[in-house]
Amino acid sequence: MELIEQIWLSSGLYQITPGRLVMIGVGLTLLYLGIVKNFEPLLLVTIGFGGILSNIPGVEIATGDGLLHLTYVVGIETGAFPLIIFMGVGALTDFGPLLANPRTLFLGAAAQFGIFATLLGALALTALGWMDFSLREAAAIGIIGGADGPTAIYVAGQLAPNLLGAIAVAAYSYMALVPLIQPPIIKALTTEKERAIGMVQLREVSKAERILFPLVLLLLVAALLPSAAPLIGMLTFGNLMRECGVVERLSHTTQNALINIVTIFLGLAVGSKLSAEEFLVPSTLGILVLGMVAFAIGTASGVLMGKLMNRLSAQPVNPIIGAAGVSAVPMAARVANRVGLEANRHNILLMHAMGPNVAGVIGSAVAAGIMITFTAG
Amino acid sequence: MELIEQIWLSSGLYQITPGRLVMIGVGLTLLYLGIVKNFEPLLLVTIGFGGILSNIPGVEIATGDGLLHLTYVVGIETGAFPLIIFMGVGALTDFGPLLANPRTLFLGAAAQFGIFATLLGALALTALGWMDFSLREAAAIGIIGGADGPTAIYVAGQLAPNLLGAIAVAAYSYMALVPLIQPPIIKALTTEKERAIGMVQLREVSKAERILFPLVLLLLVAALLPSAAPLIGMLTFGNLMRECGVVERLSHTTQNALINIVTIFLGLAVGSKLSAEEFLVPSTLGILVLGMVAFAIGTASGVLMGKLMNRLSAQPVNPIIGAAGVSAVPMAARVANRVGLEANRHNILLMHAMGPNVAGVIGSAVAAGIMITFTAG
Amino acid sequence: MELIEQIWLSSGLYQITPGRLVMIGVGLTLLYLGIVKNFEPLLLVTIGFGGILSNIPGVEIATGDGLLHLTYVVGIETGAFPLIIFMGVGALTDFGPLLANPRTLFLGAAAQFGIFATLLGALALTALGWMDFSLREAAAIGIIGGADGPTAIYVAGQLAPNLLGAIAVAAYSYMALVPLIQPPIIKALTTEKERAIGMVQLREVSKAERILFPLVLLLLVAALLPSAAPLIGMLTFGNLMRECGVVERLSHTTQNALINIVTIFLGLAVGSKLSAEEFLVPSTLGILVLGMVAFAIGTASGVLMGKLMNRLSAQPVNPIIGAAGVSAVPMAARVANRVGLEANRHNILLMHAMGPNVAGVIGSAVAAGIMITFTAG
Amino acid sequence: MQDDLIAQGVELMLVGMGTVFAFLTVLVGATSLMSTLVMRRAAVTANAGGPSNEELAAMSAAIARHRRKSTN
Amino acid sequence: MQDDLIAQGVELMLVGMGTVFAFLTVLVGATSLMSTLVMRRAAVTANAGGPSNEELAAMSAAIARHRRKSTN
Amino acid sequence: MQDDLIAQGVELMLVGMGTVFAFLTVLVGATSLMSTLVMRRAAVTANAGGPSNEELAAMSAAIARHRRKSTN
Ligand code: NA
Ligand code: NA
Ligand code: NA
């Protein structure tokens, strides 16, 4: 009976390709890391599952009229999802520690060196003929060093949609691996004595400062770097809703239902770029390597900046908190705190590390704006 | 004054047609069933109200640029709404009872006979010249026997959009009528003694089994029946979010805000297919009759399968729980429990009936995949 | 180095225009009114912030592929956002006081005189050659007198999208200024003695009346004024979900997550119409003046109707509550209550004022339907 | 032409306000009628003893509200 | 042609139900196998003492559930 | 051409990091200035007695937060 043959011909066993099999394995691995190892579960579980769905043969899910492809077109190509997530991040972020000690912004600046070094690295690989990245692609890859998921996805969607899957996976994977990547680098660049440095208690920050900061930041971006305005605009909007205190119901929904809904579909949509055809290409390997380098350099430059600030400033600065400048909020700050405790068990650096940590979010959004200004033109 | 005439000419009283009047009555009836009789209120209230709105003359609501029509195009034609609802169903479903006693899956399989018998019935009516259903339409009508709203809407949207209104109304109405439809059939096919059979306590199911089951199910569908992957994929994604325990905030939003929002617009969009022009056609009558038949046959074959399993298996199986195999979660399981208590007031079948009940959801999704494979090609 | 020049040329400082500077100031003013003065914060904060984003030079936010422009196209041009908000308003509205004393609907009717007087005013300004409003534009401006945000935005989106920004800003600003605008008008038109009139306790309203009222209202609109059906339909749908008691989870989500999400994007989308090019035009000035007039006339006619009803009816009617007929829920009712307390410190008018207050919502939706019938044709 | 515009406006104002009042008058009538019928029916069923539709509705409402607390 | 339609229907019914049963039979097998492996593994690790993956998962679940209460 | 690409990269790196530092330096300045003004203002109004804007904001915040508990 030819109906039974039809079932066989339309089955996955018949249509499966080695590539899709590998990618389903990759998806399962991301699920394992998210669920069992508890690495960035919100993203690795959704991206991993989306990756599996995208590699099921013989059905339109991540292509054509499939739900994941429609979600990608509606939410990522437009930039809507990463921007809405950024609004949610703003609504969840407490800029208090940064306001209490604005100089920590310099640590957030230094850590962005990872972005530009990686850009250069990507171009070098191309010059060497090992890879073939355009300037826009190199810029998008560099943003992995920003250690900020929505920023990386937003920039990749703008400059190099073809690399978005690999870039998003690299960004979230390395953010998840921060506890493994950062400590050795921190310890290699600092002495036991430096890591034991205690820092002075942060001052109270008034309601008015919290309300005015997002506006100051937005207006500066508008004046100096408009191409960063979409990202910074949504970040500051979310933060203003959080701090102004008169739209609590909007802030509450932004921090919960809205960001959760968008996270689910963002993850699935990113997963739709994990199809074997798009993901199993040499450039992915290059991106994974470069992304790791970006994280390492970003961490290192943050720590070195911390050492410099400790030299120059009157008040002591523990260089460890410089590592939190890569963002990867709040993981990097927690890591800094833990490394600090190892050196001095009475030294609570968490709040001090939150300053550079959130500064890193601003820093990479600014770097993203610069990349877009220079390469999108 | 011709302005007053203009009001009169644009009024409903002037433009109303008998058909629209009838359909407004139908909408009010659905509201009555939902609100007063408490039959599937979440869907009958939204569909009923949408049906009323769609039959208001002289204004674009369910047509052109009207909100309900836009919602239909965006949410149903794309298949997005039923798939998102299915994700929510997955997040709300506890597969524990099924895992404790996997053989109940056979009950969920048997109950799908209603689907294919109805398909045949629809073709027979066509052969007799009483109706004129294509193979695709017959397949979409058959899915009513799956007793699963989102599956029926998804398949109808894919295979027979023109019948979607009638199919959705039939599916939800009969799901609502399960407490009236099933008991007589169960009693006709079983002896008092059979209905009194007690079943052994279900074993504990470990966290790991709960986490692995959705993945096993998804991979099997991917390997054997990819056309069922969109439905099963979203169902298992929702269930994995529920069980994996590391994305509680996503699971919580999926079970509440997200599924509620989509339910509202799904109901209104389905209601938009209740316009007199589309709904008041002979085929609707055929669909209502066939849907009832589908439910009856599905229930019967579930019960008969229960009797067979009771014969064959070492452990006793109360055939009543076979009726829950049609899904209609959780109504059918509650009905089975009640019928069981009538026969033996110490016999709590609820958890035993939940197994076939959720198996029925999987079964009808699988049947949907088969229908699409064979007819959409 | 020409990269640095490129940064300068793409900076806001280089590209800023006086108009955009002014509009950023306007945006900051709206934020100030919302946050510090607590005037309609949910809308003024979101609209104000959107207005600032829309005037950042050199980046697509409120234009082209920018998020705010996409939101405007998807949510406002389609009418979806105001209609969904109206559904939420319905789910948040208690029609009990109106049901206990239906005659208060007349107060809601009288207050709509502001709408039509303003329409005439707009046409007069055009006849005088001071402004140049078409009939459709005049109608859209008039609706500001309805003191109902979503209705104004819906009508403006339908009849005069080019004026939407100014109309929305005027509507919400004057709703925020109700506590300043209304008391002097009320006092000018009433004697101390009239304002001291006590009213008889409202009767209990049964569950059944609450459930049937939205249906009665919808069916009347369907019969007499279908062009008001989209607005009234969503309002009554939301209210039925609230009152029917069997879809609490949908009602809860509609009152919280859904209305909050839509409010955020509605505000940003409205803000996208505050770009200097569209907002800084003479017509805006005319709209602001006419809107103020509309509010004043609406308040006055409501109060005068109250005096008339007090004369004619057996039971005493405190004319103050007529002012609440403009809607601006619940602000106008609170204002009426406060003015009443000034005249008689034992006179609690709040619940009596809620009747005309919600009647005003219905009244302006009806007026909107009339405007669309007469001008959209 | 401009006077014409004014004329249109005046006509629209008169007819418009007329329609608003007419509609809301009908609504007052319909609402009052509805309430009367409901209350009479309630009285009847109350004497009859059996729970009336509105009582059923009220009950299911109470139940649902209770449920919601747990589900939402 | 109509008989042909019926024939199609009959064939579709037979193959369809056959496929449903075949698929769910495989699912029963796979599920049972999965459960067996998990339970054996759990037993082993239980003796070995170290927390098994499923225990880890269970823990993180508990933690996450606790977290949610505060965040959501 | 490839050297050219490298050259571009180097230039982009230098200008990029320069811009990042320049921008964040300005932000540090602006933020500090803002804080200073706010604190001075707070001091003044504190002496003046009347509640300052920030206190008003704080109050309304508290109120709103309280409201939210009931509404959301
Ligand atoms: Na960063
Ligand atoms: Na089923
Ligand atoms: Na009004």
Short mmCIF file of N, CA, C and O in Angstrom, two decimals, chain C residues 144-227:
data_model
loop_
_atom_site.label_atom_id
_atom_site.label_comp_id
_atom_site.label_asym_id
_atom_site.label_seq_id
_atom_site.Cartn_x
_atom_site.Cartn_y
_atom_site.Cartn_z
N ILE C 144 -12.23 64.98 21.86
CA ILE C 144 -11.45 65.30 23.07
C ILE C 144 -12.42 65.60 24.21
O ILE C 144 -12.19 65.23 25.36
N GLY C 145 -13.56 66.26 23.85
CA GLY C 145 -14.56 66.60 24.86
C GLY C 145 -15.17 65.37 25.52
O GLY C 145 -15.83 65.48 26.55
N GLY C 146 -14.93 64.19 24.93
CA GLY C 146 -15.44 62.96 25.53
C GLY C 146 -14.66 62.57 26.76
O GLY C 146 -15.08 61.72 27.53
N ALA C 147 -13.49 63.21 26.95
CA ALA C 147 -12.66 62.95 28.13
C ALA C 147 -12.40 61.46 28.29
O ALA C 147 -12.46 60.91 29.39
N ASP C 148 -12.17 60.80 27.19
CA ASP C 148 -11.93 59.36 27.24
C ASP C 148 -10.79 59.03 26.28
O ASP C 148 -10.97 59.08 25.05
N GLY C 149 -9.65 58.68 26.83
CA GLY C 149 -8.44 58.48 26.04
C GLY C 149 -8.60 57.51 24.88
O GLY C 149 -8.44 57.89 23.72
N PRO C 150 -8.93 56.23 25.17
CA PRO C 150 -8.99 55.27 24.07
C PRO C 150 -9.98 55.68 22.98
O PRO C 150 -9.70 55.51 21.80
N THR C 151 -11.13 56.25 23.39
CA THR C 151 -12.11 56.66 22.38
C THR C 151 -11.50 57.74 21.49
O THR C 151 -11.61 57.68 20.26
N ALA C 152 -10.82 58.71 22.10
CA ALA C 152 -10.22 59.80 21.32
C ALA C 152 -9.18 59.24 20.36
O ALA C 152 -9.14 59.60 19.17
N ILE C 153 -8.33 58.33 20.85
CA ILE C 153 -7.27 57.78 20.00
C ILE C 153 -7.88 56.94 18.88
O ILE C 153 -7.48 57.02 17.72
N TYR C 154 -8.92 56.16 19.22
CA TYR C 154 -9.56 55.32 18.19
C TYR C 154 -10.14 56.19 17.08
O TYR C 154 -9.89 55.96 15.90
N VAL C 155 -10.89 57.21 17.46
CA VAL C 155 -11.54 58.08 16.47
C VAL C 155 -10.49 58.84 15.66
O VAL C 155 -10.56 58.91 14.43
N ALA C 156 -9.48 59.38 16.34
CA ALA C 156 -8.43 60.11 15.62
C ALA C 156 -7.73 59.18 14.63
O ALA C 156 -7.47 59.56 13.49
N GLY C 157 -7.46 57.94 15.07
CA GLY C 157 -6.83 56.99 14.17
C GLY C 157 -7.68 56.72 12.94
O GLY C 157 -7.17 56.50 11.85
N GLN C 158 -9.00 56.78 13.12
CA GLN C 158 -9.90 56.51 12.01
C GLN C 158 -10.09 57.73 11.12
O GLN C 158 -10.07 57.63 9.90
N LEU C 159 -10.27 58.90 11.74
CA LEU C 159 -10.69 60.08 10.97
C LEU C 159 -9.57 61.07 10.66
O LEU C 159 -9.60 61.74 9.64
N ALA C 160 -8.57 61.17 11.57
CA ALA C 160 -7.54 62.20 11.37
C ALA C 160 -6.20 61.77 11.96
O ALA C 160 -5.72 62.37 12.92
N PRO C 161 -5.58 60.72 11.39
CA PRO C 161 -4.32 60.22 11.96
C PRO C 161 -3.26 61.30 12.10
O PRO C 161 -2.45 61.28 13.03
N ASN C 162 -3.29 62.29 11.20
CA ASN C 162 -2.27 63.34 11.24
C ASN C 162 -2.37 64.16 12.52
O ASN C 162 -1.40 64.78 12.95
N LEU C 163 -3.56 64.20 13.14
CA LEU C 163 -3.74 65.00 14.36
C LEU C 163 -3.67 64.13 15.62
O LEU C 163 -3.84 64.64 16.73
N LEU C 164 -3.41 62.83 15.44
CA LEU C 164 -3.54 61.92 16.59
C LEU C 164 -2.69 62.34 17.77
O LEU C 164 -3.14 62.34 18.92
N GLY C 165 -1.44 62.72 17.49
CA GLY C 165 -0.55 63.09 18.59
C GLY C 165 -1.13 64.21 19.43
O GLY C 165 -1.29 64.08 20.65
N ALA C 166 -1.51 65.30 18.77
CA ALA C 166 -2.02 66.46 19.49
C ALA C 166 -3.31 66.11 20.22
O ALA C 166 -3.52 66.50 21.38
N ILE C 167 -4.19 65.33 19.56
CA ILE C 167 -5.48 64.99 20.18
C ILE C 167 -5.26 64.13 21.42
O ILE C 167 -5.84 64.39 22.49
N ALA C 168 -4.38 63.14 21.32
CA ALA C 168 -4.13 62.27 22.47
C ALA C 168 -3.52 63.07 23.62
O ALA C 168 -3.94 62.94 24.78
N VAL C 169 -2.54 63.92 23.30
CA VAL C 169 -1.91 64.71 24.35
C VAL C 169 -2.94 65.63 25.01
O VAL C 169 -3.03 65.70 26.24
N ALA C 170 -3.78 66.28 24.18
CA ALA C 170 -4.80 67.17 24.74
C ALA C 170 -5.76 66.38 25.63
O ALA C 170 -6.01 66.74 26.78
N ALA C 171 -6.24 65.23 25.11
CA ALA C 171 -7.22 64.44 25.87
C ALA C 171 -6.67 64.06 27.25
O ALA C 171 -7.29 64.34 28.28
N TYR C 172 -5.46 63.48 27.26
CA TYR C 172 -4.93 63.02 28.54
C TYR C 172 -4.52 64.18 29.44
O TYR C 172 -4.69 64.13 30.66
N SER C 173 -4.01 65.26 28.84
CA SER C 173 -3.61 66.40 29.67
C SER C 173 -4.82 66.98 30.38
O SER C 173 -4.80 67.22 31.59
N TYR C 174 -5.91 67.20 29.63
CA TYR C 174 -7.08 67.82 30.26
C TYR C 174 -7.74 66.86 31.22
O TYR C 174 -8.24 67.27 32.28
N MET C 175 -7.72 65.53 30.92
CA MET C 175 -8.24 64.57 31.90
C MET C 175 -7.44 64.72 33.19
O MET C 175 -7.98 64.68 34.29
N ALA C 176 -6.13 64.97 33.04
CA ALA C 176 -5.28 65.13 34.23
C ALA C 176 -5.62 66.43 34.95
O ALA C 176 -5.49 66.53 36.16
N LEU C 177 -6.09 67.43 34.18
CA LEU C 177 -6.35 68.75 34.78
C LEU C 177 -7.78 68.89 35.29
O LEU C 177 -8.16 69.95 35.80
N VAL C 178 -8.58 67.83 35.16
CA VAL C 178 -9.97 67.87 35.63
C VAL C 178 -10.10 68.50 37.02
O VAL C 178 -10.98 69.34 37.24
N PRO C 179 -9.23 68.15 37.99
CA PRO C 179 -9.38 68.74 39.33
C PRO C 179 -9.23 70.26 39.34
O PRO C 179 -9.72 70.94 40.23
N LEU C 180 -8.56 70.80 38.30
CA LEU C 180 -8.41 72.26 38.24
C LEU C 180 -9.51 72.87 37.38
O LEU C 180 -10.01 73.96 37.67
N ILE C 181 -9.92 72.18 36.31
CA ILE C 181 -10.88 72.75 35.36
C ILE C 181 -12.29 72.75 35.91
O ILE C 181 -13.02 73.74 35.81
N GLN C 182 -12.70 71.64 36.55
CA GLN C 182 -14.13 71.48 36.85
C GLN C 182 -14.67 72.29 38.03
O GLN C 182 -15.71 72.95 37.88
N PRO C 183 -13.99 72.31 39.19
CA PRO C 183 -14.63 72.98 40.35
C PRO C 183 -15.12 74.39 40.07
O PRO C 183 -16.29 74.70 40.35
N PRO C 184 -14.30 75.30 39.48
CA PRO C 184 -14.84 76.65 39.24
C PRO C 184 -16.10 76.63 38.39
O PRO C 184 -17.06 77.36 38.69
N ILE C 185 -16.14 75.80 37.36
CA ILE C 185 -17.33 75.75 36.49
C ILE C 185 -18.53 75.28 37.30
O ILE C 185 -19.61 75.88 37.25
N ILE C 186 -18.34 74.23 38.09
CA ILE C 186 -19.44 73.71 38.91
C ILE C 186 -19.98 74.80 39.82
O ILE C 186 -21.18 75.08 39.86
N LYS C 187 -19.05 75.49 40.51
CA LYS C 187 -19.49 76.50 41.48
C LYS C 187 -20.16 77.68 40.80
O LYS C 187 -21.13 78.25 41.31
N ALA C 188 -19.69 78.01 39.61
CA ALA C 188 -20.29 79.16 38.90
C ALA C 188 -21.74 78.86 38.52
O ALA C 188 -22.57 79.77 38.46
N LEU C 189 -22.06 77.60 38.30
CA LEU C 189 -23.39 77.26 37.78
C LEU C 189 -24.34 76.74 38.84
O LEU C 189 -25.50 76.43 38.54
N THR C 190 -23.87 76.59 40.09
CA THR C 190 -24.74 76.05 41.13
C THR C 190 -24.69 76.93 42.38
O THR C 190 -23.70 77.62 42.62
N THR C 191 -25.78 76.89 43.15
CA THR C 191 -25.81 77.62 44.42
C THR C 191 -25.26 76.70 45.50
O THR C 191 -25.32 75.47 45.38
N GLU C 192 -24.77 77.31 46.58
CA GLU C 192 -24.30 76.54 47.74
C GLU C 192 -25.36 75.51 48.13
O GLU C 192 -25.07 74.36 48.39
N LYS C 193 -26.63 75.97 48.11
CA LYS C 193 -27.73 75.10 48.55
C LYS C 193 -27.86 73.88 47.65
O LYS C 193 -27.97 72.75 48.12
N GLU C 194 -27.77 74.10 46.33
CA GLU C 194 -27.87 72.97 45.40
C GLU C 194 -26.74 71.98 45.64
O GLU C 194 -26.94 70.76 45.66
N ARG C 195 -25.53 72.53 45.87
CA ARG C 195 -24.38 71.64 46.04
C ARG C 195 -24.48 70.83 47.33
O ARG C 195 -23.79 69.83 47.49
N ALA C 196 -25.33 71.31 48.25
CA ALA C 196 -25.46 70.61 49.54
C ALA C 196 -26.52 69.50 49.50
O ALA C 196 -26.69 68.76 50.46
N ILE C 197 -27.23 69.41 48.38
CA ILE C 197 -28.31 68.42 48.28
C ILE C 197 -27.80 67.01 48.55
O ILE C 197 -26.78 66.59 47.98
N GLY C 198 -28.48 66.32 49.45
CA GLY C 198 -28.13 64.92 49.71
C GLY C 198 -28.92 64.02 48.79
O GLY C 198 -30.01 64.39 48.32
N MET C 199 -28.38 62.85 48.49
CA MET C 199 -29.10 61.93 47.59
C MET C 199 -29.39 60.62 48.31
O MET C 199 -28.67 60.22 49.22
N VAL C 200 -30.47 59.94 47.89
CA VAL C 200 -30.89 58.72 48.58
C VAL C 200 -29.91 57.59 48.26
O VAL C 200 -29.41 57.48 47.15
N GLN C 201 -29.69 56.77 49.26
CA GLN C 201 -28.81 55.60 49.15
C GLN C 201 -29.17 54.78 47.91
O GLN C 201 -30.34 54.57 47.61
N LEU C 202 -28.14 54.33 47.16
CA LEU C 202 -28.39 53.51 45.96
C LEU C 202 -28.81 52.09 46.37
O LEU C 202 -28.33 51.56 47.36
N ARG C 203 -29.69 51.47 45.59
CA ARG C 203 -30.15 50.11 45.92
C ARG C 203 -29.07 49.09 45.57
O ARG C 203 -28.16 49.36 44.79
N GLU C 204 -29.20 47.90 46.13
CA GLU C 204 -28.35 46.77 45.77
C GLU C 204 -28.63 46.39 44.31
O GLU C 204 -29.77 46.43 43.86
N VAL C 205 -27.59 45.99 43.57
CA VAL C 205 -27.79 45.53 42.19
C VAL C 205 -27.43 44.05 42.13
O VAL C 205 -26.39 43.63 42.63
N SER C 206 -28.34 43.26 41.53
CA SER C 206 -28.14 41.80 41.55
C SER C 206 -27.11 41.38 40.51
O SER C 206 -26.88 42.08 39.52
N LYS C 207 -26.54 40.20 40.75
CA LYS C 207 -25.56 39.61 39.82
C LYS C 207 -26.15 39.52 38.41
O LYS C 207 -25.49 39.85 37.43
N ALA C 208 -27.42 39.09 38.32
CA ALA C 208 -28.03 38.89 37.01
C ALA C 208 -28.09 40.20 36.23
O ALA C 208 -27.80 40.25 35.04
N GLU C 209 -28.46 41.31 36.93
CA GLU C 209 -28.53 42.60 36.24
C GLU C 209 -27.15 42.97 35.69
O GLU C 209 -27.02 43.43 34.56
N ARG C 210 -26.11 42.73 36.52
CA ARG C 210 -24.74 43.06 36.10
C ARG C 210 -24.35 42.26 34.87
O ARG C 210 -23.64 42.75 33.99
N ILE C 211 -24.79 40.99 34.81
CA ILE C 211 -24.42 40.14 33.67
C ILE C 211 -25.22 40.54 32.43
O ILE C 211 -24.68 40.57 31.32
N LEU C 212 -26.48 40.91 32.62
CA LEU C 212 -27.33 41.20 31.45
C LEU C 212 -27.06 42.59 30.87
O LEU C 212 -27.20 42.79 29.66
N PHE C 213 -26.64 43.55 31.72
CA PHE C 213 -26.49 44.92 31.21
C PHE C 213 -25.56 45.02 30.00
O PHE C 213 -25.95 45.59 28.97
N PRO C 214 -24.32 44.46 30.06
CA PRO C 214 -23.48 44.60 28.87
C PRO C 214 -24.12 44.02 27.62
O PRO C 214 -23.95 44.57 26.53
N LEU C 215 -24.92 42.97 27.78
CA LEU C 215 -25.57 42.38 26.60
C LEU C 215 -26.67 43.30 26.08
O LEU C 215 -26.79 43.52 24.87
N VAL C 216 -27.45 43.87 27.00
CA VAL C 216 -28.50 44.82 26.59
C VAL C 216 -27.85 45.98 25.83
O VAL C 216 -28.28 46.36 24.73
N LEU C 217 -26.78 46.53 26.40
CA LEU C 217 -26.11 47.66 25.78
C LEU C 217 -25.59 47.29 24.39
O LEU C 217 -25.82 47.99 23.40
N LEU C 218 -24.94 46.12 24.29
CA LEU C 218 -24.38 45.72 23.00
C LEU C 218 -25.49 45.55 21.96
O LEU C 218 -25.38 46.04 20.83
N LEU C 219 -26.58 44.91 22.35
CA LEU C 219 -27.65 44.64 21.38
C LEU C 219 -28.30 45.94 20.93
O LEU C 219 -28.64 46.11 19.75
N LEU C 220 -28.44 46.91 21.84
CA LEU C 220 -29.00 48.21 21.44
C LEU C 220 -28.08 48.89 20.44
O LEU C 220 -28.52 49.44 19.44
N VAL C 221 -26.79 48.88 20.72
CA VAL C 221 -25.84 49.49 19.78
C VAL C 221 -25.92 48.80 18.43
O VAL C 221 -25.95 49.45 17.38
N ALA C 222 -25.99 47.46 18.47
CA ALA C 222 -26.08 46.70 17.21
C ALA C 222 -27.33 47.11 16.44
O ALA C 222 -27.30 47.25 15.22
N ALA C 223 -28.41 47.33 17.17
CA ALA C 223 -29.68 47.64 16.50
C ALA C 223 -29.72 49.08 15.99
O ALA C 223 -30.23 49.36 14.91
N LEU C 224 -29.14 50.02 16.77
CA LEU C 224 -29.36 51.43 16.46
C LEU C 224 -28.13 52.13 15.88
O LEU C 224 -28.26 53.02 15.05
N LEU C 225 -26.93 51.75 16.31
CA LEU C 225 -25.75 52.54 15.93
C LEU C 225 -24.53 51.62 15.73
O LEU C 225 -23.56 51.71 16.49
N PRO C 226 -24.58 50.76 14.71
CA PRO C 226 -23.50 49.77 14.54
C PRO C 226 -22.11 50.39 14.50
O PRO C 226 -21.14 49.75 14.93
N SER C 227 -21.97 51.63 14.04
CA SER C 227 -20.63 52.20 13.93
C SER C 227 -19.98 52.38 15.30
O SER C 227 -18.76 52.56 15.40
#
